[in-house]
XYZ file of C-alpha atoms in Angstrom:
356
model
C -0.028 -0.156 0.089
C 1.627 3.285 -1.171
C 1.380 6.086 1.602
C -0.049 9.430 0.539
C 1.230 12.850 0.814
C -1.034 13.518 3.421
C 0.040 10.498 5.781
C 3.497 11.413 5.123
C 3.056 15.060 6.235
C 1.053 14.362 9.275
C 3.816 11.358 10.311
C 6.514 13.768 9.725
C 4.646 16.491 12.078
C 3.928 13.922 14.540
C 7.574 12.842 14.675
C 8.631 16.568 15.114
C 6.347 16.820 17.965
C 6.668 13.614 19.812
C 10.722 13.265 19.623
C 11.485 16.675 21.405
C 8.830 16.116 23.938
C 10.441 12.512 24.922
C 13.663 13.798 25.094
C 12.423 16.893 27.157
C 10.355 14.507 29.301
C 13.131 12.120 29.793
C 15.512 15.016 30.879
C 12.948 16.356 33.321
C 12.678 12.789 35.005
C 16.443 12.694 35.371
C 16.514 16.326 36.709
C 13.638 15.257 39.396
C 15.763 12.173 40.810
C 19.080 13.776 40.824
C 18.043 16.985 42.373
C 15.102 16.613 44.601
C 15.190 19.998 46.010
C 14.476 21.566 42.602
C 11.214 19.276 42.023
C 8.959 22.231 41.720
C 11.326 23.755 38.806
C 10.844 19.967 37.329
C 7.099 20.217 37.222
C 7.054 23.732 36.071
C 9.521 22.362 33.158
C 7.040 19.567 32.414
C 4.067 21.704 32.197
C 6.128 24.240 29.753
C 6.598 20.994 27.671
C 2.872 20.296 27.377
C 1.908 23.564 26.427
C 4.452 23.503 23.613
C 2.995 19.952 22.617
C -0.303 21.329 22.362
C 0.883 24.224 20.168
C 2.778 22.005 18.013
C -0.473 19.782 17.920
C -2.315 22.908 16.709
C -0.007 23.971 14.380
C 0.454 20.681 12.753
C -3.619 20.682 12.563
C -3.665 23.999 11.006
C -0.645 23.068 8.459
C -2.280 19.828 7.385
C -5.696 21.705 6.765
C -4.154 24.234 4.825
C -1.931 21.745 2.694
C -5.083 19.559 2.295
C -7.156 22.398 1.036
C -4.754 24.217 -1.060
C -2.690 21.337 -2.527
C -4.323 18.213 -1.940
C -7.665 18.455 -2.784
C -6.934 20.479 -6.132
C -4.702 17.720 -7.043
C -7.539 15.410 -6.422
C -9.666 17.434 -8.692
C -7.007 17.666 -11.249
C -6.504 13.736 -11.188
C -10.288 13.302 -11.526
C -10.306 15.711 -14.464
C -7.158 14.055 -16.267
C -9.003 10.600 -15.986
C -12.041 12.269 -17.451
C -10.065 13.456 -20.265
C -8.104 10.286 -21.022
C -11.516 8.564 -21.165
C -12.683 11.419 -23.900
C -14.749 13.729 -21.801
C -13.338 17.133 -22.449
C -16.075 19.146 -21.320
C -15.357 18.753 -17.768
C -14.632 22.122 -15.966
C -11.588 22.517 -13.441
C -12.478 24.904 -10.812
C -9.799 27.650 -9.588
C -10.736 28.224 -5.797
C -7.365 30.532 -4.914
C -5.122 32.921 -6.605
C -2.013 30.998 -5.666
C 0.612 28.408 -7.217
C -1.754 25.654 -7.332
C -4.514 27.934 -8.438
C -2.664 29.027 -11.409
C -1.738 25.458 -12.293
C -5.461 24.651 -12.356
C -5.906 27.712 -14.813
C -3.420 26.544 -16.860
C -4.587 22.929 -16.953
C -8.183 23.994 -17.636
C -6.799 26.299 -20.610
C -4.901 23.157 -21.886
C -8.274 21.248 -21.773
C -10.152 23.857 -23.575
C -7.556 24.271 -26.352
C -7.556 20.591 -26.575
C -11.077 20.501 -27.058
C -10.948 23.188 -29.784
C -8.232 21.012 -31.598
C -10.447 18.013 -31.640
C -13.569 19.955 -32.669
C -11.638 21.437 -35.595
C -10.412 18.199 -36.607
C -13.838 16.745 -36.437
C -14.985 19.735 -38.694
C -12.463 18.907 -41.171
C -13.022 15.405 -41.228
C -16.724 15.926 -41.962
C -15.620 18.647 -44.345
C -13.297 16.103 -45.910
C -15.991 13.500 -46.112
C -18.439 15.972 -47.389
C -15.832 16.938 -50.326
C -15.335 13.240 -51.261
C -18.962 12.921 -51.492
C -19.702 15.928 -53.624
C -16.914 15.529 -55.921
C -18.034 12.000 -56.548
C -21.535 12.975 -57.159
C -20.912 15.884 -59.328
C -18.360 14.050 -61.344
C -20.475 10.586 -61.397
C -23.394 12.567 -62.897
C -21.873 14.123 -66.370
C -19.803 10.706 -66.813
C -22.843 8.766 -66.760
C -24.715 10.748 -68.979
C -21.856 10.850 -71.476
C -21.429 7.237 -71.450
C -25.113 6.756 -71.921
C -25.010 8.884 -75.126
C -21.564 7.102 -76.344
C -23.309 3.722 -75.830
C -26.310 5.057 -77.868
C -24.054 6.091 -80.685
C -22.278 2.755 -80.408
C -25.496 1.001 -80.559
C -26.979 2.970 -83.692
C -29.766 4.165 -81.707
C -28.860 7.478 -83.224
C -29.385 6.825 -86.939
C -30.002 10.049 -88.721
C -28.096 13.086 -88.608
C -30.047 15.174 -86.556
C -30.102 13.028 -83.849
C -26.528 12.245 -83.785
C -25.657 16.048 -83.640
C -27.783 16.138 -80.688
C -26.313 13.480 -78.905
C -22.595 14.899 -79.675
C -23.804 18.475 -78.470
C -25.048 16.813 -75.162
C -21.544 14.836 -74.846
C -19.642 18.209 -75.500
C -21.763 20.065 -72.991
C -21.112 17.465 -70.437
C -17.475 17.326 -71.151
C -17.420 21.218 -70.692
C -19.011 20.767 -67.102
C -16.782 18.386 -66.448
C -13.775 20.654 -67.377
C -15.257 23.447 -65.261
C -15.740 21.202 -62.253
C -12.280 20.026 -62.569
C -11.115 23.607 -62.892
C -12.767 24.886 -60.015
C -11.278 22.103 -57.761
C -7.807 23.062 -59.240
C -8.210 26.591 -58.330
C -9.930 25.953 -54.869
C -6.656 23.810 -54.056
C -4.294 26.561 -55.214
C -5.775 28.854 -53.355
C -6.181 27.033 -49.903
C -2.449 25.967 -50.521
C -1.401 29.593 -50.971
C -0.220 28.417 -54.616
C -2.226 30.550 -56.616
C -0.239 33.465 -58.082
C -1.475 36.818 -58.360
C -0.663 39.303 -60.893
C -1.623 42.546 -59.087
C -1.125 45.916 -60.767
C -2.035 49.281 -60.085
C -4.997 50.629 -62.086
C -7.563 53.242 -62.715
C -10.758 51.940 -61.368
C -12.912 53.256 -64.033
C -10.685 51.733 -66.922
C -11.022 48.557 -64.849
C -14.551 48.458 -64.493
C -15.158 49.305 -68.041
C -12.824 46.446 -69.007
C -14.527 44.112 -66.876
C -18.487 44.964 -67.602
C -18.445 45.898 -71.526
C -17.974 42.328 -72.587
C -21.402 41.677 -70.480
C -22.983 44.446 -72.034
C -22.029 42.952 -75.563
C -23.036 39.650 -74.505
C -26.369 40.567 -73.141
C -27.401 43.037 -75.878
C -29.631 40.589 -77.943
C -30.131 37.999 -75.175
C -33.327 37.826 -73.070
C -31.523 39.327 -69.907
C -31.849 43.255 -69.362
C -28.598 44.425 -68.322
C -28.483 47.868 -66.949
C -25.285 49.807 -65.881
C -25.022 52.793 -63.992
C -22.330 55.061 -64.753
C -20.012 57.178 -64.353
C -17.881 54.609 -62.509
C -15.418 56.392 -59.932
C -11.914 56.926 -60.818
C -9.712 55.881 -58.145
C -6.408 54.070 -58.254
C -6.784 50.599 -56.992
C -4.471 47.556 -57.074
C -6.060 44.242 -59.071
C -5.290 41.526 -61.134
C -7.487 41.847 -63.978
C -7.774 38.156 -65.017
C -8.520 36.672 -61.400
C -11.060 39.810 -60.765
C -12.619 38.790 -64.048
C -13.360 35.309 -62.788
C -15.158 36.726 -59.994
C -17.588 39.049 -62.306
C -18.136 36.280 -64.513
C -18.996 34.005 -61.531
C -21.595 36.391 -60.016
C -23.153 37.752 -62.974
C -23.752 34.315 -64.472
C -25.115 33.251 -61.316
C -27.544 36.349 -61.400
C -28.392 35.313 -64.958
C -29.222 32.050 -63.805
C -31.466 32.845 -60.925
C -32.736 36.160 -62.093
C -36.652 36.253 -62.985
C -38.719 36.237 -66.147
C -37.759 38.577 -67.908
C -34.572 38.675 -66.200
C -33.083 41.962 -65.142
C -29.525 42.923 -63.658
C -28.429 46.136 -62.457
C -24.571 46.796 -61.967
C -23.550 49.989 -59.877
C -20.439 51.256 -58.146
C -19.919 53.849 -55.668
C -16.631 55.572 -54.176
C -16.801 55.134 -50.399
C -13.580 57.300 -49.547
C -11.009 54.035 -48.828
C -13.113 51.596 -51.091
C -14.645 51.330 -54.239
C -18.064 49.217 -53.874
C -19.408 47.181 -56.803
C -23.133 46.002 -56.549
C -24.891 43.582 -58.729
C -28.696 43.215 -58.531
C -31.080 40.793 -59.817
C -34.873 40.614 -59.791
C -34.848 36.596 -58.744
C -36.513 34.825 -56.078
C -33.922 35.872 -53.604
C -31.997 33.632 -51.293
C -33.285 32.686 -47.851
C -32.022 34.020 -44.724
C -30.894 30.162 -43.647
C -28.514 30.256 -46.592
C -27.198 33.758 -46.626
C -24.423 33.382 -43.996
C -23.030 30.209 -45.953
C -23.449 31.293 -49.349
C -19.416 31.599 -49.442
C -18.707 28.215 -47.724
C -17.117 25.804 -49.969
C -19.534 23.215 -51.645
C -22.254 24.785 -49.735
C -25.446 24.776 -51.853
C -28.774 26.091 -50.435
C -31.481 24.997 -53.261
C -29.304 21.639 -53.630
C -31.890 20.463 -56.750
C -31.495 23.849 -58.639
C -27.794 23.709 -57.987
C -27.296 20.109 -59.196
C -29.460 21.293 -62.299
C -27.145 24.114 -63.432
C -24.164 21.749 -62.813
C -22.671 23.738 -59.746
C -19.994 22.094 -57.529
C -20.577 24.972 -54.906
C -17.018 26.305 -55.248
C -17.556 29.285 -57.305
C -18.763 31.725 -54.559
C -15.795 30.356 -52.328
C -13.136 31.127 -54.940
C -14.676 34.473 -55.561
C -14.369 34.985 -51.995
C -10.821 33.825 -51.635
C -9.941 36.135 -54.834
C -11.253 39.202 -53.380
C -9.956 38.929 -49.887
C -6.428 38.186 -51.420
C -6.845 41.642 -52.864
C -7.725 43.115 -49.445
C -11.431 43.451 -50.086
C -14.802 42.031 -49.157
C -17.654 40.125 -50.713
C -20.973 39.489 -49.525
C -24.477 39.325 -50.289
C -27.848 40.971 -49.281
C -31.246 39.410 -50.185
C -34.776 38.406 -49.134
C -37.031 35.948 -50.448
C -38.919 37.052 -53.443
C -37.114 40.288 -53.860
C -33.875 39.513 -55.751
C -30.457 39.204 -54.270
C -27.561 42.038 -54.079
C -24.288 40.792 -54.362
C -21.384 43.424 -53.546
C -17.433 43.672 -53.462
C -15.127 46.111 -52.182
C -11.757 46.834 -53.258
C -9.223 49.082 -51.350
C -8.201 52.088 -52.803
C -4.737 52.862 -53.019
C -3.650 55.589 -50.597
C -1.692 58.429 -51.982
C 1.359 59.637 -50.098
């Protein structure tokens, strides 16, 4: 049986008390026998020894109580908490009663527990995200591949006999391969952004020239289309630093999304505003809008609020996540404001270069 700190402490204090008392008692007895005339002095001496012994006992009790409350009980709680953590329970809370060495040690132990819990929670979230990523990629790649296989087998089996049907089959196959190419490109770009390997060619430009270069191609594209695009000019003219190719991806993604989900007839408006330190760009549509539950998660990777509609359009749930990373790499912000039935308003801000 192992002896604890408490037993050893009490035993040590007891020895400290008893040994001097025994030695002094023996000494007092000897004095009494060798010198009877001074017996009264010996009795007083023994009384003093008794008083000292009582004082020693009281001191020992108080010392043992202090050590028990300040050291042994906290150590017992820490040991119990360590066993709970070892068994996987990281929600156990360690109380800090006193602001002393033991109290600070308990606080440090609790901080370690909390950080360990946060680390394990992040790891679990990452694992869930990884599993979701694999499931999404598998679904998004399998769907067009299955479709391509079906049409190719139809061509091989001679189902498409006339030229018109063959042309239609080939058009579907091309559409599905283009979709696969976009999915793979999105995955490649997102992996580069996540690993910090996507190189940005950021150069200083005038915001008016930059915005004209970004928006003019869409005005030409939608000129004869069923989409009514309204561009509010003039654009603000301020110096900004941008990678035109990467920002073109952002405009392409947001405008294409607005085109897909716009109303009937589809209407879009692009406006800009000079906000001193920022250039704010707003793209609005007249679609059905976005629910309040989906809005906070819209820019997260692989998130799709309207799952069936996103699948129908062939999205992988990466486009807006890529836009967010590109805009943030420029030092800007991107967001959305929307209410169901009132359309959606995507906005992004780019920092203005401060003049010396």
